[in-house]
Coordinates of C-alpha atoms in Angstrom, one line a residue:
Chain A
M1 CA 54.4 -5.2 20.2
S2 CA 54.4 -4.1 16.6
E3 CA 56.1 -7.3 15.7
R4 CA 53.2 -9.6 16.6
L5 CA 50.6 -10.5 14.0
P6 CA 52.4 -8.9 11.1
A7 CA 49.8 -10.1 8.4
W8 CA 47.2 -8.3 10.4
R9 CA 46.8 -4.6 9.5
P10 CA 47.1 -2.0 12.4
G11 CA 43.7 -1.1 13.7
P12 CA 40.9 -1.7 16.2
T13 CA 40.5 -5.3 15.2
R14 CA 44.1 -6.3 15.6
D15 CA 44.2 -4.2 18.8
A16 CA 41.3 -6.2 20.2
V17 CA 43.1 -9.5 19.5
L18 CA 46.4 -8.3 21.0
A19 CA 44.7 -6.9 24.0
F20 CA 43.0 -10.3 24.6
L21 CA 46.5 -12.0 24.1
D22 CA 47.9 -9.6 26.8
R23 CA 45.3 -10.3 29.3
S24 CA 45.2 -13.9 28.8
Q25 CA 48.4 -14.2 30.7
D26 CA 46.3 -13.6 33.8
I27 CA 44.0 -16.6 33.0
P28 CA 44.9 -19.9 34.7
V29 CA 46.9 -22.1 32.1
D30 CA 44.3 -24.9 32.4
E31 CA 41.6 -22.6 31.4
R32 CA 43.4 -21.0 28.3
V33 CA 41.3 -22.9 25.9
A34 CA 40.6 -21.7 22.3
Y35 CA 38.3 -23.4 19.5
V36 CA 38.6 -22.5 15.9
D37 CA 36.6 -23.5 13.2
N38 CA 38.3 -25.0 10.0
D39 CA 36.5 -24.3 6.7
G40 CA 36.4 -20.5 6.0
T41 CA 38.2 -19.8 9.4
L42 CA 41.5 -21.4 8.8
W43 CA 41.4 -22.2 5.3
C44 CA 39.5 -21.3 2.0
E45 CA 36.1 -23.1 1.8
K46 CA 35.1 -21.5 -1.5
P47 CA 34.1 -22.5 -4.3
T48 CA 33.7 -25.9 -2.6
Y49 CA 34.8 -27.4 0.7
V50 CA 38.2 -29.4 0.4
Q51 CA 36.4 -32.4 1.9
Q52 CA 33.8 -32.2 -0.7
D53 CA 36.5 -32.2 -3.4
F54 CA 37.8 -35.3 -1.7
F55 CA 34.5 -37.0 -1.9
V56 CA 34.0 -36.0 -5.5
D57 CA 37.5 -37.4 -6.3
A58 CA 37.0 -40.7 -4.3
L59 CA 33.7 -41.1 -5.9
Q60 CA 35.2 -40.7 -9.5
R61 CA 37.7 -43.5 -8.8
R62 CA 34.8 -45.9 -7.6
V63 CA 32.8 -44.9 -10.5
A64 CA 35.7 -45.8 -13.0
D65 CA 35.5 -49.3 -11.4
D66 CA 31.9 -49.6 -11.1
P67 CA 29.8 -47.3 -13.4
S68 CA 26.6 -48.3 -11.9
L69 CA 27.5 -46.3 -8.9
A70 CA 26.9 -43.0 -11.1
E71 CA 23.3 -43.9 -11.3
H72 CA 22.8 -43.6 -7.4
P73 CA 20.9 -40.2 -7.2
A74 CA 23.0 -38.9 -4.3
F75 CA 26.2 -39.8 -6.1
A76 CA 24.9 -38.5 -9.5
A77 CA 24.1 -35.2 -7.6
V78 CA 27.6 -35.1 -6.2
L79 CA 29.4 -35.8 -9.3
S80 CA 27.7 -33.1 -11.3
G81 CA 28.1 -30.6 -8.5
D82 CA 24.3 -30.1 -8.6
M83 CA 23.6 -28.2 -5.2
A84 CA 20.0 -28.2 -5.8
A85 CA 19.7 -31.9 -6.3
I86 CA 21.9 -32.3 -3.3
G87 CA 19.4 -30.1 -1.3
A88 CA 16.4 -31.9 -2.6
I89 CA 17.8 -35.3 -1.5
G90 CA 18.9 -33.9 1.7
L91 CA 22.5 -33.2 2.9
A92 CA 22.4 -35.8 5.7
E93 CA 21.2 -38.4 3.3
V94 CA 24.0 -37.4 0.9
A95 CA 26.7 -37.4 3.5
G96 CA 25.6 -40.8 4.7
A97 CA 25.9 -42.2 1.2
L98 CA 29.4 -40.8 0.7
A99 CA 30.5 -42.0 4.1
A100 CA 29.4 -45.6 3.0
L101 CA 32.1 -45.5 0.3
F102 CA 34.7 -45.8 3.4
D103 CA 32.6 -48.1 5.5
G104 CA 34.6 -51.0 7.0
Q105 CA 38.1 -49.2 6.3
T106 CA 40.5 -49.0 9.3
P107 CA 41.5 -45.4 10.2
E108 CA 44.9 -46.1 8.6
Q109 CA 43.4 -47.1 5.2
Y110 CA 41.2 -43.8 5.4
A111 CA 44.1 -41.7 6.4
G112 CA 46.1 -43.1 3.4
A113 CA 43.2 -42.2 1.0
V114 CA 43.0 -38.7 2.5
D115 CA 46.8 -38.1 2.4
D116 CA 47.0 -39.5 -1.3
F117 CA 44.1 -37.0 -2.2
L118 CA 45.7 -33.9 -0.3
G119 CA 49.2 -34.6 -2.1
R120 CA 47.4 -34.5 -5.5
H121 CA 44.8 -31.9 -5.0
R122 CA 44.8 -28.3 -6.3
H123 CA 42.5 -25.6 -5.4
R124 CA 39.8 -25.4 -8.1
T125 CA 40.3 -21.5 -8.9
L126 CA 43.5 -20.7 -7.2
E127 CA 45.2 -23.6 -8.6
V128 CA 47.6 -24.2 -5.7
P129 CA 48.1 -27.1 -3.2
V130 CA 45.8 -27.2 -0.2
D131 CA 48.6 -26.0 2.2
R132 CA 48.6 -22.7 0.2
V133 CA 45.0 -21.8 0.8
I134 CA 45.4 -21.5 4.7
Y135 CA 45.1 -18.1 6.0
R136 CA 48.5 -16.7 7.2
P137 CA 47.0 -14.2 9.8
M138 CA 45.4 -17.3 11.5
L139 CA 48.6 -19.1 11.6
E140 CA 50.2 -16.2 13.2
L141 CA 47.6 -16.1 15.8
L142 CA 47.7 -19.7 16.5
A143 CA 51.6 -19.4 17.2
E144 CA 50.7 -16.5 19.6
L145 CA 48.2 -18.8 21.3
R146 CA 50.8 -21.6 21.6
A147 CA 53.3 -19.3 23.0
L148 CA 50.8 -18.4 25.7
E149 CA 50.3 -22.2 26.4
F150 CA 46.7 -22.1 25.1
S151 CA 45.0 -25.6 24.4
V152 CA 43.9 -25.0 20.9
G153 CA 41.1 -27.1 19.4
I154 CA 39.7 -27.1 15.8
V155 CA 35.9 -27.6 15.9
T156 CA 34.7 -28.3 12.4
G157 CA 31.6 -29.3 10.7
G158 CA 34.0 -31.5 8.5
G159 CA 34.8 -35.1 9.3
T160 CA 37.0 -35.5 12.3
E161 CA 39.4 -38.0 10.7
F162 CA 39.6 -36.0 7.5
V163 CA 40.6 -32.8 9.5
R164 CA 43.1 -34.9 11.7
R165 CA 45.3 -35.5 8.6
V166 CA 46.1 -31.8 8.4
S167 CA 45.6 -30.6 12.1
K168 CA 49.0 -31.3 13.4
R169 CA 50.9 -30.7 10.1
F170 CA 49.3 -27.5 9.1
Y171 CA 48.1 -26.0 12.4
G172 CA 50.0 -27.5 15.2
V173 CA 46.7 -29.0 16.7
E174 CA 46.9 -32.5 18.2
P175 CA 44.4 -35.0 16.6
G176 CA 42.5 -35.5 19.9
M177 CA 41.7 -31.7 19.8
V178 CA 40.0 -32.0 16.6
V179 CA 36.2 -32.0 17.3
G180 CA 34.3 -32.7 14.0
T181 CA 31.6 -34.7 12.6
L182 CA 32.3 -38.2 13.8
I183 CA 32.0 -41.5 12.1
G184 CA 31.4 -44.5 14.3
Y185 CA 33.9 -47.3 14.9
R186 CA 33.5 -51.0 15.5
F187 CA 36.0 -53.4 17.1
D188 CA 37.2 -56.1 15.0
R189 CA 40.1 -58.6 14.6
D190 CA 42.3 -59.3 11.5
D191 CA 42.8 -62.7 10.0
R192 CA 45.8 -63.1 12.5
G193 CA 43.4 -62.4 15.3
R194 CA 45.1 -58.9 16.1
P195 CA 42.7 -56.2 17.3
L196 CA 41.7 -53.1 15.2
V197 CA 38.8 -50.8 14.6
R198 CA 36.8 -50.3 11.5
R199 CA 34.8 -47.3 10.3
T200 CA 31.0 -47.9 10.5
I201 CA 28.2 -45.7 9.4
A202 CA 25.9 -47.3 11.7
Q203 CA 26.9 -45.2 14.7
S204 CA 27.5 -41.8 12.9
G205 CA 27.2 -38.8 15.1
T206 CA 25.2 -35.7 14.7
A207 CA 26.7 -33.2 12.2
N208 CA 29.0 -31.0 14.3
E209 CA 27.3 -27.5 13.7
G210 CA 25.5 -25.0 15.8
G211 CA 24.7 -26.3 19.4
A212 CA 26.1 -29.8 18.6
K213 CA 29.7 -28.2 18.6
L214 CA 29.3 -27.4 22.4
E215 CA 27.9 -31.0 23.0
H216 CA 30.8 -32.6 21.2
I217 CA 33.5 -30.5 22.8
Q218 CA 32.2 -31.2 26.2
A219 CA 32.2 -35.0 25.4
Q220 CA 35.6 -35.0 23.8
V221 CA 37.7 -32.4 25.4
G222 CA 35.7 -31.4 28.7
R223 CA 36.8 -27.8 28.6
A224 CA 34.8 -24.7 27.8
P225 CA 36.6 -22.0 25.7
V226 CA 37.8 -18.4 26.5
L227 CA 38.3 -17.7 22.9
A228 CA 36.3 -18.9 19.8
I229 CA 36.9 -18.1 16.2
G230 CA 34.5 -19.0 13.4
N231 CA 32.8 -17.5 10.1
S232 CA 29.5 -18.8 9.7
G233 CA 26.1 -19.5 11.3
G234 CA 27.2 -22.9 12.3
D235 CA 29.7 -21.3 14.8
R236 CA 27.2 -19.1 16.3
E237 CA 26.6 -20.8 19.5
L238 CA 30.4 -21.6 19.8
L239 CA 31.0 -17.9 19.7
E240 CA 28.4 -17.1 22.3
W241 CA 29.7 -19.8 24.5
A242 CA 33.2 -18.3 24.7
Q243 CA 31.6 -15.1 25.7
T244 CA 30.2 -16.8 28.9
S245 CA 33.7 -17.6 30.2
P246 CA 34.2 -16.1 33.7
H247 CA 37.6 -14.8 32.3
G248 CA 35.9 -12.6 29.8
G249 CA 35.8 -14.6 26.7
L250 CA 36.5 -13.3 23.0
A251 CA 34.3 -14.2 20.1
V252 CA 35.9 -13.6 16.7
L253 CA 34.0 -13.6 13.5
I254 CA 35.9 -13.8 10.1
V255 CA 34.0 -12.0 7.4
H256 CA 34.6 -12.9 3.8
D257 CA 34.5 -9.6 2.1
D258 CA 37.4 -9.6 -0.2
A259 CA 36.3 -10.8 -3.7
D260 CA 39.7 -9.7 -5.3
R261 CA 42.1 -11.6 -2.9
E262 CA 39.7 -14.4 -1.6
F263 CA 35.8 -14.6 -2.1
A264 CA 33.0 -12.4 -0.9
Y265 CA 29.9 -14.1 0.6
T266 CA 27.9 -13.9 3.6
S267 CA 26.8 -16.8 5.7
E268 CA 23.3 -17.4 7.0
A269 CA 23.0 -16.4 10.6
A270 CA 22.2 -19.7 12.0
T271 CA 20.9 -23.1 10.7
F272 CA 17.6 -23.0 12.5
T273 CA 16.6 -19.9 14.3
D274 CA 16.1 -16.7 12.1
A275 CA 17.1 -14.8 9.1
E276 CA 19.3 -12.4 10.7
V277 CA 22.7 -12.3 8.9
I278 CA 25.7 -13.4 10.9
T279 CA 27.3 -9.8 11.0
D280 CA 24.1 -8.4 12.5
V281 CA 24.4 -11.1 15.3
A282 CA 28.0 -10.2 15.8
D283 CA 27.1 -6.4 16.2
R284 CA 24.3 -7.3 18.6
L285 CA 26.3 -9.6 20.7
G286 CA 29.6 -7.7 20.6
W287 CA 31.9 -10.0 18.8
T288 CA 35.2 -8.8 17.2
V289 CA 34.5 -8.7 13.5
V290 CA 37.4 -9.4 11.2
S291 CA 37.2 -8.0 7.7
M292 CA 39.4 -9.8 5.5
Q293 CA 39.5 -6.9 3.2
R294 CA 40.2 -4.5 5.9
D295 CA 42.0 -6.3 8.6
W296 CA 44.4 -8.7 6.8
A297 CA 47.4 -7.4 5.1
T298 CA 48.1 -10.8 3.7
I299 CA 45.5 -13.6 3.1
F300 CA 47.3 -16.8 2.3
V301 CA 50.3 -18.6 3.4
G302 CA 53.0 -18.4 0.8
A303 CA 51.5 -15.0 -0.6
D304 CA 53.5 -11.9 -0.5
Chain B
M1 CA 69.7 -45.7 35.6
S2 CA 69.2 -47.0 39.4
E3 CA 67.6 -43.8 40.2
R4 CA 64.6 -44.4 38.0
L5 CA 61.4 -45.9 39.3
P6 CA 62.6 -46.2 42.8
A7 CA 59.3 -47.7 44.1
W8 CA 59.7 -50.6 41.7
R9 CA 61.8 -53.4 43.0
P10 CA 65.0 -54.2 40.9
G11 CA 64.4 -57.4 38.7
P12 CA 62.9 -58.5 35.2
T13 CA 59.7 -56.6 35.4
R14 CA 61.3 -53.2 36.1
D15 CA 64.2 -54.1 33.7
A16 CA 61.4 -54.5 30.9
V17 CA 59.8 -51.4 31.7
L18 CA 63.0 -49.5 31.8
A19 CA 64.3 -51.1 28.6
F20 CA 60.9 -50.0 26.8
L21 CA 61.5 -46.3 28.1
D22 CA 64.9 -46.4 26.7
R23 CA 64.0 -47.5 23.3
S24 CA 60.9 -45.3 23.1
Q25 CA 63.3 -42.4 22.5
D26 CA 63.7 -43.7 19.0
I27 CA 59.8 -43.6 18.4
P28 CA 58.5 -40.4 16.7
V29 CA 57.2 -38.1 19.3
D30 CA 53.8 -38.0 17.7
E31 CA 53.6 -41.9 18.2
R32 CA 54.7 -42.0 21.9
V33 CA 51.1 -42.6 23.1
A34 CA 50.3 -44.5 26.2
Y35 CA 47.0 -45.5 27.5
V36 CA 46.5 -46.5 31.1
D37 CA 43.4 -48.0 32.8
N38 CA 42.5 -46.2 36.0
D39 CA 40.5 -48.5 38.6
G40 CA 42.9 -51.0 40.0
T41 CA 45.8 -49.7 37.6
L42 CA 46.4 -46.2 38.9
W43 CA 44.4 -46.3 42.2
C44 CA 42.8 -49.0 44.4
E45 CA 39.5 -50.4 43.2
K46 CA 38.7 -52.6 46.2
P47 CA 36.6 -53.1 48.1
T48 CA 34.5 -50.9 46.0
Y49 CA 35.1 -48.7 43.1
V50 CA 35.5 -44.8 44.2
Q51 CA 32.9 -44.0 41.8
Q52 CA 30.6 -46.6 43.2
D53 CA 31.1 -44.9 46.6
F54 CA 30.3 -41.5 45.1
F55 CA 27.0 -42.8 43.8
V56 CA 26.1 -44.3 47.2
D57 CA 26.9 -41.1 48.7
A58 CA 24.9 -39.0 46.3
L59 CA 21.9 -41.6 46.7
Q60 CA 22.0 -41.3 50.4
R61 CA 21.8 -37.6 50.2
R62 CA 18.7 -37.7 47.7
V63 CA 16.9 -40.2 50.0
A64 CA 17.3 -38.0 52.9
D65 CA 15.2 -35.4 50.9
D66 CA 13.0 -38.1 49.2
P67 CA 12.7 -41.4 51.2
S68 CA 10.5 -42.9 48.4
L69 CA 13.6 -43.1 46.2
A70 CA 14.9 -45.9 48.5
E71 CA 12.0 -48.1 47.3
H72 CA 13.4 -48.0 43.7
P73 CA 14.8 -51.5 43.2
A74 CA 18.1 -50.4 41.6
F75 CA 18.5 -47.9 44.4
A76 CA 17.7 -50.3 47.1
A77 CA 20.3 -52.7 45.7
V78 CA 23.0 -49.9 45.5
L79 CA 22.3 -48.6 49.0
S80 CA 22.5 -52.1 50.6
G81 CA 25.6 -53.1 48.6
D82 CA 23.7 -56.1 47.4
M83 CA 25.8 -57.2 44.5
A84 CA 23.7 -60.2 43.8
A85 CA 20.5 -57.9 43.5
I86 CA 22.5 -55.5 41.3
G87 CA 23.5 -58.4 39.0
A88 CA 20.0 -59.6 39.0
I89 CA 18.6 -56.2 37.9
G90 CA 21.5 -55.8 35.4
L91 CA 24.5 -53.4 35.8
A92 CA 23.6 -51.4 32.6
E93 CA 20.1 -50.7 34.2
V94 CA 21.5 -49.9 37.6
A95 CA 24.1 -47.5 36.0
G96 CA 21.4 -45.9 34.0
A97 CA 19.3 -45.4 37.1
L98 CA 22.2 -43.7 39.0
A99 CA 23.2 -41.6 35.9
A100 CA 19.6 -40.2 36.0
L101 CA 20.3 -38.7 39.4
F102 CA 22.4 -36.2 37.5
D103 CA 20.3 -35.9 34.4
G104 CA 20.0 -32.2 33.3
Q105 CA 23.0 -31.0 35.5
T106 CA 25.6 -28.7 33.7
P107 CA 29.3 -30.1 33.7
E108 CA 30.0 -27.5 36.3
Q109 CA 27.2 -28.7 38.5
Y110 CA 28.5 -32.3 38.3
A111 CA 32.2 -31.3 38.8
G112 CA 31.2 -29.6 41.9
A113 CA 29.3 -32.6 43.3
V114 CA 32.3 -34.8 42.5
D115 CA 34.8 -32.4 44.0
D116 CA 32.7 -32.0 47.2
F117 CA 32.6 -35.9 47.4
L118 CA 36.2 -36.4 46.9
G119 CA 37.2 -33.9 49.4
R120 CA 35.0 -35.8 52.2
H121 CA 35.5 -39.4 51.2
R122 CA 37.7 -41.7 53.0
H123 CA 38.6 -45.2 51.7
R124 CA 36.4 -47.8 53.1
T125 CA 39.1 -49.9 54.7
L126 CA 42.4 -48.1 54.5
E127 CA 40.6 -44.8 56.0
V128 CA 42.7 -42.4 54.0
P129 CA 41.6 -39.7 51.5
V130 CA 41.4 -40.8 47.9
D131 CA 44.7 -39.1 46.9
R132 CA 46.4 -41.8 49.2
V133 CA 45.1 -44.8 47.4
I134 CA 47.2 -44.0 44.2
Y135 CA 49.9 -46.4 43.4
R136 CA 53.3 -44.6 43.9
P137 CA 55.0 -46.8 41.3
M138 CA 52.5 -45.8 38.6
L139 CA 53.0 -42.2 39.4
E140 CA 56.7 -42.6 38.8
L141 CA 56.2 -44.2 35.5
L142 CA 53.8 -41.5 34.5
A143 CA 56.4 -39.1 35.4
E144 CA 59.0 -40.9 33.2
L145 CA 56.5 -40.9 30.3
R146 CA 56.0 -37.3 30.5
A147 CA 59.7 -36.7 30.6
L148 CA 59.8 -38.5 27.3
E149 CA 57.1 -36.4 25.8
F150 CA 54.6 -39.1 25.8
S151 CA 50.8 -38.4 25.2
V152 CA 49.2 -40.2 28.2
G153 CA 45.5 -40.9 28.2
I154 CA 43.4 -42.7 30.9
V155 CA 41.1 -45.3 29.5
T156 CA 38.5 -46.3 32.1
G157 CA 35.3 -48.1 32.5
G158 CA 34.5 -45.3 35.0
G159 CA 32.6 -42.2 33.9
T160 CA 34.6 -39.8 31.9
E161 CA 33.6 -36.7 33.7
F162 CA 34.2 -38.4 37.0
V163 CA 37.7 -39.3 36.2
R164 CA 38.4 -35.9 34.7
R165 CA 38.1 -34.3 38.1
V166 CA 41.2 -36.2 39.3
S167 CA 43.1 -36.8 35.9
K168 CA 45.1 -33.5 35.9
R169 CA 45.4 -33.0 39.6
F170 CA 46.4 -36.7 40.6
Y171 CA 48.0 -37.9 37.3
G172 CA 48.9 -34.8 35.1
V173 CA 46.6 -36.1 32.5
E174 CA 44.5 -33.7 30.4
P175 CA 40.9 -33.9 30.6
G176 CA 40.6 -34.5 26.8
M177 CA 42.8 -37.6 27.2
V178 CA 40.4 -39.2 29.7
V179 CA 38.4 -41.8 27.6
G180 CA 35.8 -43.3 29.7
T181 CA 32.1 -44.2 29.7
L182 CA 30.4 -41.1 28.4
I183 CA 27.3 -39.5 29.2
G184 CA 25.4 -37.6 26.6
Y185 CA 25.1 -33.7 26.5
R186 CA 22.4 -31.5 25.0
F187 CA 22.6 -27.9 24.0
D188 CA 20.5 -25.4 26.1
R189 CA 20.3 -21.8 27.1
D190 CA 19.9 -20.3 30.6
D191 CA 17.4 -17.8 31.5
R192 CA 19.4 -15.1 30.3
G193 CA 19.7 -16.7 26.9
R194 CA 23.4 -17.9 27.2
P195 CA 24.4 -21.1 25.8
L196 CA 25.4 -24.1 27.9
V197 CA 25.3 -27.9 27.9
R198 CA 23.4 -30.3 30.2
R199 CA 24.0 -33.9 30.9
T200 CA 21.3 -36.3 29.4
I201 CA 21.0 -40.0 29.7
A202 CA 19.2 -40.1 26.6
Q203 CA 22.6 -40.3 24.6
S204 CA 24.6 -42.4 26.9
G205 CA 27.5 -44.3 25.3
T206 CA 28.5 -47.9 25.4
A207 CA 30.2 -48.8 28.6
N208 CA 34.1 -48.3 28.0
E209 CA 35.2 -51.8 28.5
G210 CA 37.0 -54.4 26.2
G211 CA 36.8 -53.6 22.4
A212 CA 34.8 -50.4 23.1
K213 CA 37.9 -48.9 24.6
L214 CA 39.6 -49.0 21.1
E215 CA 36.6 -47.7 19.5
H216 CA 36.3 -44.7 22.0
I217 CA 40.0 -44.0 21.8
Q218 CA 39.8 -43.8 18.0
A219 CA 36.9 -41.5 18.0
Q220 CA 38.1 -39.2 20.9
V221 CA 41.9 -39.1 20.5
G222 CA 42.7 -40.6 17.0
R223 CA 45.9 -42.3 18.1
A224 CA 46.8 -45.9 18.7
P225 CA 49.1 -46.9 21.7
V226 CA 52.5 -48.1 21.8
L227 CA 52.1 -48.6 25.6
A228 CA 49.0 -50.0 27.4
I229 CA 48.6 -50.7 31.2
G230 CA 45.6 -52.5 32.6
N231 CA 44.6 -54.9 35.3
S232 CA 41.5 -56.6 34.2
G233 CA 39.6 -58.4 31.5
G234 CA 38.2 -55.3 30.4
D235 CA 41.7 -54.1 29.4
R236 CA 42.6 -57.1 27.4
E237 CA 41.8 -55.9 23.9
L238 CA 43.5 -52.6 24.9
L239 CA 46.6 -54.3 25.8
E240 CA 46.5 -56.5 22.7
W241 CA 46.1 -53.4 20.5
A242 CA 49.4 -51.9 22.1
Q243 CA 51.2 -54.9 20.9
T244 CA 50.3 -54.3 17.2
S245 CA 52.3 -51.1 17.3
P246 CA 54.8 -51.0 14.4
H247 CA 57.2 -49.7 17.0
G248 CA 57.0 -52.8 19.2
G249 CA 54.3 -52.0 21.7
L250 CA 54.5 -53.0 25.3
A251 CA 51.5 -54.5 27.2
V252 CA 51.7 -54.3 31.0
L253 CA 49.3 -56.1 33.3
I254 CA 49.1 -55.2 37.1
V255 CA 48.3 -58.1 39.2
H256 CA 46.8 -57.7 42.7
D257 CA 48.5 -60.4 44.6
D258 CA 49.4 -58.6 47.8
A259 CA 46.7 -59.2 50.4
D260 CA 48.9 -57.6 53.2
R261 CA 49.6 -54.3 51.5
E262 CA 46.6 -54.0 49.1
F263 CA 44.2 -56.7 48.0
A264 CA 44.5 -60.1 46.4
Y265 CA 42.1 -60.9 43.7
T266 CA 42.0 -62.2 40.2
S267 CA 40.1 -60.6 37.3
E268 CA 38.1 -62.5 34.8
A269 CA 40.0 -62.9 31.5
A270 CA 37.5 -61.1 29.4
T271 CA 34.0 -59.9 29.5
F272 CA 32.5 -62.3 26.9
T273 CA 34.9 -65.0 25.4
D274 CA 36.4 -67.5 27.7
A275 CA 37.0 -68.7 31.1
E276 CA 40.9 -68.2 30.9
V277 CA 42.1 -66.0 33.8
I278 CA 43.9 -62.8 32.7
T279 CA 47.4 -64.0 33.8
D280 CA 47.0 -67.1 31.4
V281 CA 46.2 -64.7 28.7
A282 CA 49.3 -62.5 29.7
D283 CA 51.5 -65.4 29.6
R284 CA 50.2 -66.7 26.2
L285 CA 50.5 -63.2 24.6
G286 CA 53.7 -62.1 26.0
W287 CA 52.6 -59.3 28.3
T288 CA 54.8 -57.8 31.0
V289 CA 53.2 -58.9 34.3
V290 CA 53.7 -56.8 37.3
S291 CA 53.2 -58.7 40.6
M292 CA 52.4 -56.0 43.0
Q293 CA 53.8 -58.1 45.8
R294 CA 57.1 -59.0 44.1
D295 CA 57.7 -55.9 41.9
W296 CA 56.5 -53.0 43.9
A297 CA 58.8 -51.9 46.8
T298 CA 55.9 -49.3 47.9
I299 CA 52.4 -49.5 46.8
F300 CA 50.7 -46.3 47.8
V301 CA 51.6 -42.6 47.4
G302 CA 52.3 -41.2 51.0
A303 CA 53.4 -44.7 52.2
D304 CA 56.8 -45.4 53.3

């Protein structure tokens, strides 16, 4: 038993997770379903989301070809990292403008652009490749879940296809189990008449945050969770959903409180409802709270 | 080798399928992806779709409670089985009216209604339960694909949640690998404040036929096929897509030409494009054509 989850420090938090793993063997295999958030839950989301860095990188390359793009207000705000300007324009509007950069691409073309970026990218402050900003304790937990035949999905506010490029390689999660913010596709044929699909911003879905995470899980996977893990207000409804499981679901909240080894910040409780911080919600609803400082002996993969 | 696919008669068709299975061992496991249509490909779709029988059954029960429903033109057409009237009203309009019968239900409530129906239903002419109108040769092929670690999805014009009620139990296919016509969901809370989702017709998706099958596969699963099996014009683009696989994809068309043991009928080539029948398309594009009469020694599960 002491061999399991070695990057987790002994204590009530690890005990609660191990107790859940132990009793999950009594849950029917088809109902062993876990959903895990990505940014800030599986890998570092500060100082900027990895996908945000991808957009900035893509935009810089486009601007090099066509400098007039830099005058587009949304693009100017993104390039300068001006979060106030992005907020004033509206995140949905900015996201739409960025998505338009890839409009008409095939999934293969988009995947190539993401892979190329991920191969070059270094974390802004930690100065390591993206596969080094993954949380080692979470990889250990995913391995335990796989050993118990759990179906594990990544439920992210990030772009579905972006996260699919790392889901199997980094986390062992099948692309079909990545439930994120979805771009639309339109059927087309190439110049030899062969069928394909192209990205289209015309049918973009709702941002995958809050209650939308439940709607999109039901549509795409069709199974409710018995375990959910998140770190922000956008995960609140997902964590509450896991608690409604007839098998006694577990809701786990990762708290970023380790400024020395990672970042210290508090997420807003929820996007719309109230001003309660997420840890207050966790206490009130009986979630298992992971303090990165207290509960994780090691934070990152590759660290000692 | 002769032990495999025993319900398939020896001959060029079975040889082509077995040759594909043999060489698929050289395809990377992550790219062993097969999509199979449901109605008319995995189980019998004549004289009526099973889901159509479900709608009639549900409608009859509602009308027993509220006879005025029978006066709704779409419902009257469905109850009388008047296909000309259904066509005049428009299939999308009729489908929308039927979906509205379940508007607001939770997935659990809808699943309960489907399960209750499937437990009672008998095939209209064969007079057997629905699990007896499944094609035995297809179950054998699915077993071979599973043994080869294929990811197998069901890509159906039928309702996603309807087919999910049988996908694992009948075919060993995970609910997340059922790509069908999708109803929308809306987040809600019950009277104790617990989160849930409810069916809503407000966000219903495009019917999952033709090119839409590709769009929906990309969105939901994110993987292109190396094998596709279908039986109708609505599967045409899917079968063509499999043929574009860099691993040399196989497209298989099931032809219903056995009036004695099943039904004999010809599907239209495609929903929109031309008047070519589907077998002409198959010949032109080099699909593997399965004649149920010639190639299947046994048709149904449970038959001798």
